[in-house]
Amino acid sequence: MDAKNQAKYEARAKIIKAMAHPTRLFIVDELARSGRRCVCELTEMVGVDMSTVSRHLAMLKNAGIVEDEKRGAQVYYSLRVQCVLDFFECVESVMKCNLKDQQKLLVS
Amino acid sequence: MDAKNQAKYEARAKIIKAMAHPTRLFIVDELARSGRRCVCELTEMVGVDMSTVSRHLAMLKNAGIVEDEKRGAQVYYSLRVQCVLDFFECVESVMKCNLKDQQKLLVS
DNA sequence: TGTATATTTGGCTAAACTAACAAATGATGG
DNA sequence: CCATCATTTGTTAGTTTAGCCAAATATACA
């Protein structure tokens, strides 16, 4: 793999990596469901320190997955690209496929 | 987030994490393009030790993204689920979106 | 102005993770 | 038996990072 390709796949991996954490997945899922949430709301839902949630959101923003909008004292986050939901769909089908194979093993 | 949800998002994250590496992304891309590749072919393309490639493939297999088939001395890998290509498509559109925003910053 | 709330950031620690190579082990084919 | 292909083990070194606390910043409201 040459340097150019290396850089290309590193850039892609960076974006995917931003999704590869349970808390951030939850946040993305919640934003997809509700459209928009402020940090304090997400903090309560997730149940960790607000500074931690803020960091997770900064990662998602840095990757270009979410965007923020200041409204008074609150900062509201929302999805910047809708297609991230395809991620979930695909992950679900992989999991279903894994489950099916495990059942096959049990039967035989 | 309760324990049940925690487990749910951890399982999802595990699958996404398996894709969050440039070499593994390259491999998935290559398998999507060519349909099937043995370890030795991939090793030459990637340009790292064969044992390293084998490990990457084991991770992808463990996540349920690829499957293997033994043919004589070689082991051929192929995609188990086609929808992973949606990942790429989405990542591309996120990157395009990022680029567009950067250009806006330059103009203003 | 002063206080409370919301958010980000710096500092820090512990920990997990992981990629990579080398070497040993297994399996297959000639 | 030897060569090739592949996996596994051991190891190292490096990165990463998630989490909390505390400090800094920003806004709203009394």
Tab-separated table of C-alpha atoms (C1' of nucleotides) in Angstrom:
chain	number	residue	atom	x	y	z
A	1	MET	CA	0.000	0.000	0.000
A	2	ASP	CA	1.591	3.274	-1.068
A	3	ALA	CA	1.663	6.483	0.934
A	4	LYS	CA	-1.310	7.969	-0.882
A	5	ASN	CA	-3.552	5.010	-0.209
A	6	GLN	CA	-2.303	4.868	3.348
A	7	ALA	CA	-3.415	8.460	3.920
A	8	LYS	CA	-6.754	7.752	2.273
A	9	TYR	CA	-7.565	4.828	4.527
A	10	GLU	CA	-6.282	6.616	7.605
A	11	ALA	CA	-8.698	9.466	6.974
A	12	ARG	CA	-11.545	7.018	6.598
A	13	ALA	CA	-10.531	5.096	9.687
A	14	LYS	CA	-10.493	8.280	11.732
A	15	ILE	CA	-14.165	8.870	10.998
A	16	ILE	CA	-15.171	5.299	11.730
A	17	LYS	CA	-13.118	5.329	14.900
A	18	ALA	CA	-15.152	8.260	16.131
A	19	MET	CA	-18.192	5.948	16.137
A	20	ALA	CA	-16.414	2.971	17.692
A	21	HIS	CA	-17.404	3.602	21.290
A	22	PRO	CA	-20.606	2.584	23.077
A	23	THR	CA	-21.274	5.998	24.566
A	24	ARG	CA	-20.788	7.785	21.266
A	25	LEU	CA	-22.986	5.244	19.520
A	26	PHE	CA	-25.688	5.907	22.057
A	27	ILE	CA	-25.368	9.637	21.484
A	28	VAL	CA	-25.595	9.278	17.713
A	29	ASP	CA	-28.605	7.019	18.098
A	30	GLU	CA	-30.299	9.470	20.422
A	31	LEU	CA	-29.624	12.407	18.103
A	32	ALA	CA	-31.082	10.409	15.230
A	33	ARG	CA	-34.182	9.750	17.293
A	34	SER	CA	-34.782	13.155	18.826
A	35	GLY	CA	-33.133	15.426	16.291
A	36	ARG	CA	-31.371	17.669	18.775
A	37	ARG	CA	-30.055	17.444	22.313
A	38	CYS	CA	-28.031	19.710	24.569
A	39	VAL	CA	-25.020	18.483	26.517
A	40	CYS	CA	-26.856	18.498	29.824
A	41	GLU	CA	-29.633	16.282	28.481
A	42	LEU	CA	-27.159	13.792	27.043
A	43	THR	CA	-25.168	13.866	30.270
A	44	GLU	CA	-28.185	12.804	32.268
A	45	MET	CA	-29.058	10.058	29.817
A	46	VAL	CA	-25.572	8.607	29.638
A	47	GLY	CA	-24.795	8.895	33.333
A	48	VAL	CA	-21.158	9.999	33.314
A	49	ASP	CA	-19.466	13.297	34.033
A	50	MET	CA	-20.485	16.186	31.805
A	51	SER	CA	-16.873	16.842	30.901
A	52	THR	CA	-16.642	13.307	29.560
A	53	VAL	CA	-19.762	13.748	27.446
A	54	SER	CA	-18.418	17.034	26.152
A	55	ARG	CA	-15.240	15.264	25.099
A	56	HIS	CA	-17.184	12.539	23.294
A	57	LEU	CA	-19.171	15.203	21.467
A	58	ALA	CA	-15.981	17.028	20.528
A	59	MET	CA	-14.681	13.827	18.938
A	60	LEU	CA	-17.865	13.336	16.951
A	61	LYS	CA	-17.771	16.967	15.858
A	62	ASN	CA	-14.126	16.763	14.919
A	63	ALA	CA	-14.903	13.789	12.710
A	64	GLY	CA	-17.720	15.714	11.046
A	65	ILE	CA	-20.502	13.485	12.279
A	66	VAL	CA	-22.354	16.013	14.413
A	67	GLU	CA	-22.659	19.781	14.485
A	68	ASP	CA	-23.352	22.158	17.358
A	69	GLU	CA	-25.435	25.256	17.742
A	70	LYS	CA	-25.323	27.587	20.695
A	71	ARG	CA	-28.665	28.608	22.161
A	72	GLY	CA	-28.214	30.821	25.155
A	73	ALA	CA	-26.243	28.977	27.764
A	74	GLN	CA	-26.861	25.599	26.148
A	75	VAL	CA	-25.140	23.983	23.211
A	76	TYR	CA	-27.336	21.770	21.089
A	77	TYR	CA	-25.913	18.943	19.029
A	78	SER	CA	-27.464	17.281	16.011
A	79	LEU	CA	-26.444	14.889	13.237
A	80	ARG	CA	-24.634	16.518	10.362
A	81	VAL	CA	-25.017	13.580	8.000
A	82	GLN	CA	-28.043	11.305	8.023
A	83	CYS	CA	-26.334	8.338	6.427
A	84	VAL	CA	-24.681	7.344	9.687
A	85	LEU	CA	-27.920	5.497	10.322
A	86	ASP	CA	-26.867	3.073	7.589
A	87	PHE	CA	-24.074	2.136	9.972
A	88	PHE	CA	-26.584	0.933	12.511
A	89	GLU	CA	-28.631	-0.935	9.963
A	90	CYS	CA	-25.567	-2.758	8.696
A	91	VAL	CA	-24.267	-3.511	12.169
A	92	GLU	CA	-27.648	-4.982	13.017
A	93	SER	CA	-27.574	-7.270	10.012
A	94	VAL	CA	-24.060	-8.408	10.862
A	95	MET	CA	-25.241	-9.228	14.370
A	96	LYS	CA	-28.274	-11.106	13.056
A	97	CYS	CA	-25.985	-13.041	10.746
A	98	ASN	CA	-23.680	-13.899	13.653
A	99	LEU	CA	-26.629	-15.060	15.714
A	100	LYS	CA	-27.894	-17.282	12.933
A	101	ASP	CA	-24.521	-18.970	12.625
A	102	GLN	CA	-24.337	-19.537	16.358
A	103	GLN	CA	-27.740	-21.211	16.279
A	104	LYS	CA	-26.555	-23.476	13.488
A	105	LEU	CA	-23.677	-24.555	15.694
A	106	LEU	CA	-26.050	-25.410	18.522
A	107	VAL	CA	-28.273	-27.554	16.348
A	108	SER	CA	-25.513	-29.583	14.797
B	1	MET	CA	-27.865	4.275	30.324
B	2	ASP	CA	-28.897	0.995	31.939
B	3	ALA	CA	-26.937	-2.256	31.780
B	4	LYS	CA	-29.034	-3.665	28.956
B	5	ASN	CA	-28.486	-0.686	26.711
B	6	GLN	CA	-24.838	-0.614	27.680
B	7	ALA	CA	-24.416	-4.186	26.460
B	8	LYS	CA	-26.305	-3.412	23.278
B	9	TYR	CA	-24.084	-0.504	22.333
B	10	GLU	CA	-20.940	-2.347	23.344
B	11	ALA	CA	-21.791	-5.157	20.943
B	12	ARG	CA	-22.362	-2.656	18.167
B	13	ALA	CA	-19.171	-0.791	18.966
B	14	LYS	CA	-17.189	-3.989	18.802
B	15	ILE	CA	-18.206	-4.529	15.190
B	16	ILE	CA	-17.494	-0.949	14.180
B	17	LYS	CA	-14.174	-1.069	15.972
B	18	ALA	CA	-13.151	-3.977	13.798
B	19	MET	CA	-13.357	-1.639	10.803
B	20	ALA	CA	-11.635	1.298	12.483
B	21	HIS	CA	-8.162	0.623	11.189
B	22	PRO	CA	-6.606	1.680	7.871
B	23	THR	CA	-5.224	-1.753	7.041
B	24	ARG	CA	-8.496	-3.494	7.775
B	25	LEU	CA	-10.380	-0.897	5.759
B	26	PHE	CA	-8.080	-1.538	2.858
B	27	ILE	CA	-8.665	-5.268	3.155
B	28	VAL	CA	-12.441	-4.855	3.230
B	29	ASP	CA	-12.268	-2.535	0.250
B	30	GLU	CA	-10.118	-4.979	-1.656
B	31	LEU	CA	-12.431	-7.890	-0.862
B	32	ALA	CA	-15.381	-5.830	-2.044
B	33	ARG	CA	-13.567	-5.141	-5.290
B	34	SER	CA	-12.160	-8.552	-6.079
B	35	GLY	CA	-14.582	-10.839	-4.285
B	36	ARG	CA	-11.996	-13.127	-2.755
B	37	ARG	CA	-8.359	-12.995	-1.720
B	38	CYS	CA	-5.984	-15.338	0.073
B	39	VAL	CA	-3.779	-14.204	2.929
B	40	CYS	CA	-0.634	-14.249	0.832
B	41	GLU	CA	-2.154	-11.944	-1.785
B	42	LEU	CA	-3.340	-9.500	0.831
B	43	THR	CA	0.029	-9.644	2.574
B	44	GLU	CA	1.791	-8.560	-0.586
B	45	MET	CA	-0.697	-5.751	-1.202
B	46	VAL	CA	-0.560	-4.361	2.284
B	47	GLY	CA	3.177	-4.719	2.728
B	48	VAL	CA	3.434	-5.872	6.343
B	49	ASP	CA	4.239	-9.203	7.939
B	50	MET	CA	1.905	-12.068	7.082
B	51	SER	CA	1.282	-12.752	10.753
B	52	THR	CA	0.019	-9.196	11.127
B	53	VAL	CA	-2.354	-9.572	8.181
B	54	SER	CA	-3.572	-12.848	9.603
B	55	ARG	CA	-4.370	-11.096	12.874
B	56	HIS	CA	-6.280	-8.341	11.110
B	57	LEU	CA	-8.277	-10.950	9.234
B	58	ALA	CA	-8.987	-12.797	12.458
B	59	MET	CA	-10.416	-9.612	13.948
B	60	LEU	CA	-12.649	-9.038	10.933
B	61	LYS	CA	-13.781	-12.645	11.043
B	62	ASN	CA	-14.432	-12.489	14.768
B	63	ALA	CA	-16.642	-9.463	14.217
B	64	GLY	CA	-18.558	-11.315	11.509
B	65	ILE	CA	-17.513	-9.043	8.666
B	66	VAL	CA	-15.583	-11.577	6.612
B	67	GLU	CA	-15.600	-15.344	6.233
B	68	ASP	CA	-12.857	-17.740	5.268
B	69	GLU	CA	-12.684	-20.804	3.118
B	70	LYS	CA	-9.761	-23.177	2.937
B	71	ARG	CA	-8.581	-24.190	-0.518
B	72	GLY	CA	-5.608	-26.438	-0.330
B	73	ALA	CA	-2.805	-24.685	1.414
B	74	GLN	CA	-4.411	-21.265	0.988
B	75	VAL	CA	-7.168	-19.632	2.975
B	76	TYR	CA	-9.446	-17.359	0.999
B	77	TYR	CA	-11.333	-14.537	2.635
B	78	SER	CA	-14.431	-12.782	1.364
B	79	LEU	CA	-17.068	-10.358	2.639
B	80	ARG	CA	-19.812	-11.977	4.657
B	81	VAL	CA	-22.154	-8.994	4.499
B	82	GLN	CA	-22.325	-6.676	1.515
B	83	CYS	CA	-23.734	-3.712	3.389
B	84	VAL	CA	-20.343	-2.785	4.781
B	85	LEU	CA	-19.939	-0.895	1.536
B	86	ASP	CA	-22.539	1.547	2.841
B	87	PHE	CA	-19.939	2.396	5.456
B	88	PHE	CA	-17.568	3.588	2.775
B	89	GLU	CA	-20.227	5.535	0.966
B	90	CYS	CA	-21.223	7.316	4.140
B	91	VAL	CA	-17.650	7.997	5.175
B	92	GLU	CA	-17.032	9.515	1.763
B	93	SER	CA	-19.990	11.844	2.095
B	94	VAL	CA	-18.854	12.910	5.567
B	95	MET	CA	-15.437	13.694	4.132
B	96	LYS	CA	-16.936	15.644	1.246
B	97	CYS	CA	-19.022	17.571	3.729
B	98	ASN	CA	-15.940	18.349	5.816
B	99	LEU	CA	-14.092	19.529	2.745
B	100	LYS	CA	-16.911	21.823	1.737
B	101	ASP	CA	-16.928	23.446	5.146
B	102	GLN	CA	-13.190	23.951	5.050
B	103	GLN	CA	-13.500	25.679	1.702
B	104	LYS	CA	-16.136	27.978	3.131
B	105	LEU	CA	-13.702	28.974	5.856
B	106	LEU	CA	-11.048	29.831	3.295
B	107	VAL	CA	-13.360	32.058	1.275
B	108	SER	CA	-14.663	34.088	4.196
C	1	DT	C1'	-23.151	43.306	39.929
C	2	DG	C1'	-23.442	38.820	41.760
C	3	DT	C1'	-24.876	34.171	41.474
C	4	DA	C1'	-26.305	29.992	39.298
C	5	DT	C1'	-26.177	27.091	35.310
C	6	DA	C1'	-23.984	25.208	31.087
C	7	DT	C1'	-19.926	23.981	28.659
C	8	DT	C1'	-15.259	23.448	27.611
C	9	DT	C1'	-10.527	22.602	28.718
C	10	DG	C1'	-6.239	21.267	31.272
C	11	DG	C1'	-4.269	18.055	34.300
C	12	DC	C1'	-3.899	13.597	35.685
C	13	DT	C1'	-4.055	8.457	36.240
C	14	DA	C1'	-4.962	3.974	35.150
C	15	DA	C1'	-5.717	0.937	31.913
C	16	DA	C1'	-6.645	-1.104	28.025
C	17	DC	C1'	-5.463	-1.761	23.808
C	18	DT	C1'	-2.924	-2.761	19.842
C	19	DA	C1'	0.074	-2.997	16.060
C	20	DA	C1'	4.054	-4.863	14.635
C	21	DC	C1'	7.805	-8.354	14.100
C	22	DA	C1'	10.114	-12.683	15.068
C	23	DA	C1'	9.936	-17.353	16.001
C	24	DA	C1'	7.505	-21.640	16.706
C	25	DT	C1'	3.800	-24.670	15.267
C	26	DG	C1'	0.450	-26.746	11.925
C	27	DA	C1'	-1.301	-27.970	7.624
C	28	DT	C1'	-0.988	-28.964	2.592
C	29	DG	C1'	1.010	-30.286	-1.742
C	30	DG	C1'	4.610	-32.026	-4.592
D	1	DC	C1'	10.981	-34.794	3.201
D	2	DC	C1'	10.876	-30.051	1.759
D	3	DA	C1'	8.669	-25.769	0.544
D	4	DT	C1'	4.781	-22.873	0.924
D	5	DC	C1'	0.860	-20.952	3.336
D	6	DA	C1'	-1.205	-19.750	7.551
D	7	DT	C1'	-1.987	-19.260	12.413
D	8	DT	C1'	-0.446	-18.698	17.093
D	9	DT	C1'	2.526	-17.223	20.784
D	10	DG	C1'	5.570	-14.124	22.952
D	11	DT	C1'	7.108	-9.781	23.401
D	12	DT	C1'	7.788	-4.928	23.129
D	13	DA	C1'	6.769	-0.424	22.770
D	14	DG	C1'	3.730	2.823	21.817
D	15	DT	C1'	-0.559	4.958	21.494
D	16	DT	C1'	-4.656	5.903	23.057
D	17	DT	C1'	-8.108	7.260	25.886
D	18	DA	C1'	-11.866	7.139	29.103
D	19	DG	C1'	-12.895	8.882	33.163
D	20	DC	C1'	-12.927	12.263	37.064
D	21	DC	C1'	-11.671	16.635	39.300
D	22	DA	C1'	-10.871	21.302	39.169
D	23	DA	C1'	-10.338	25.571	36.773
D	24	DA	C1'	-11.775	28.679	33.190
D	25	DT	C1'	-15.308	30.589	30.153
D	26	DA	C1'	-19.846	32.015	28.812
D	27	DT	C1'	-24.588	33.046	29.499
D	28	DA	C1'	-28.860	34.065	31.997
D	29	DC	C1'	-31.256	36.044	35.560
D	30	DA	C1'	-32.205	38.371	39.861
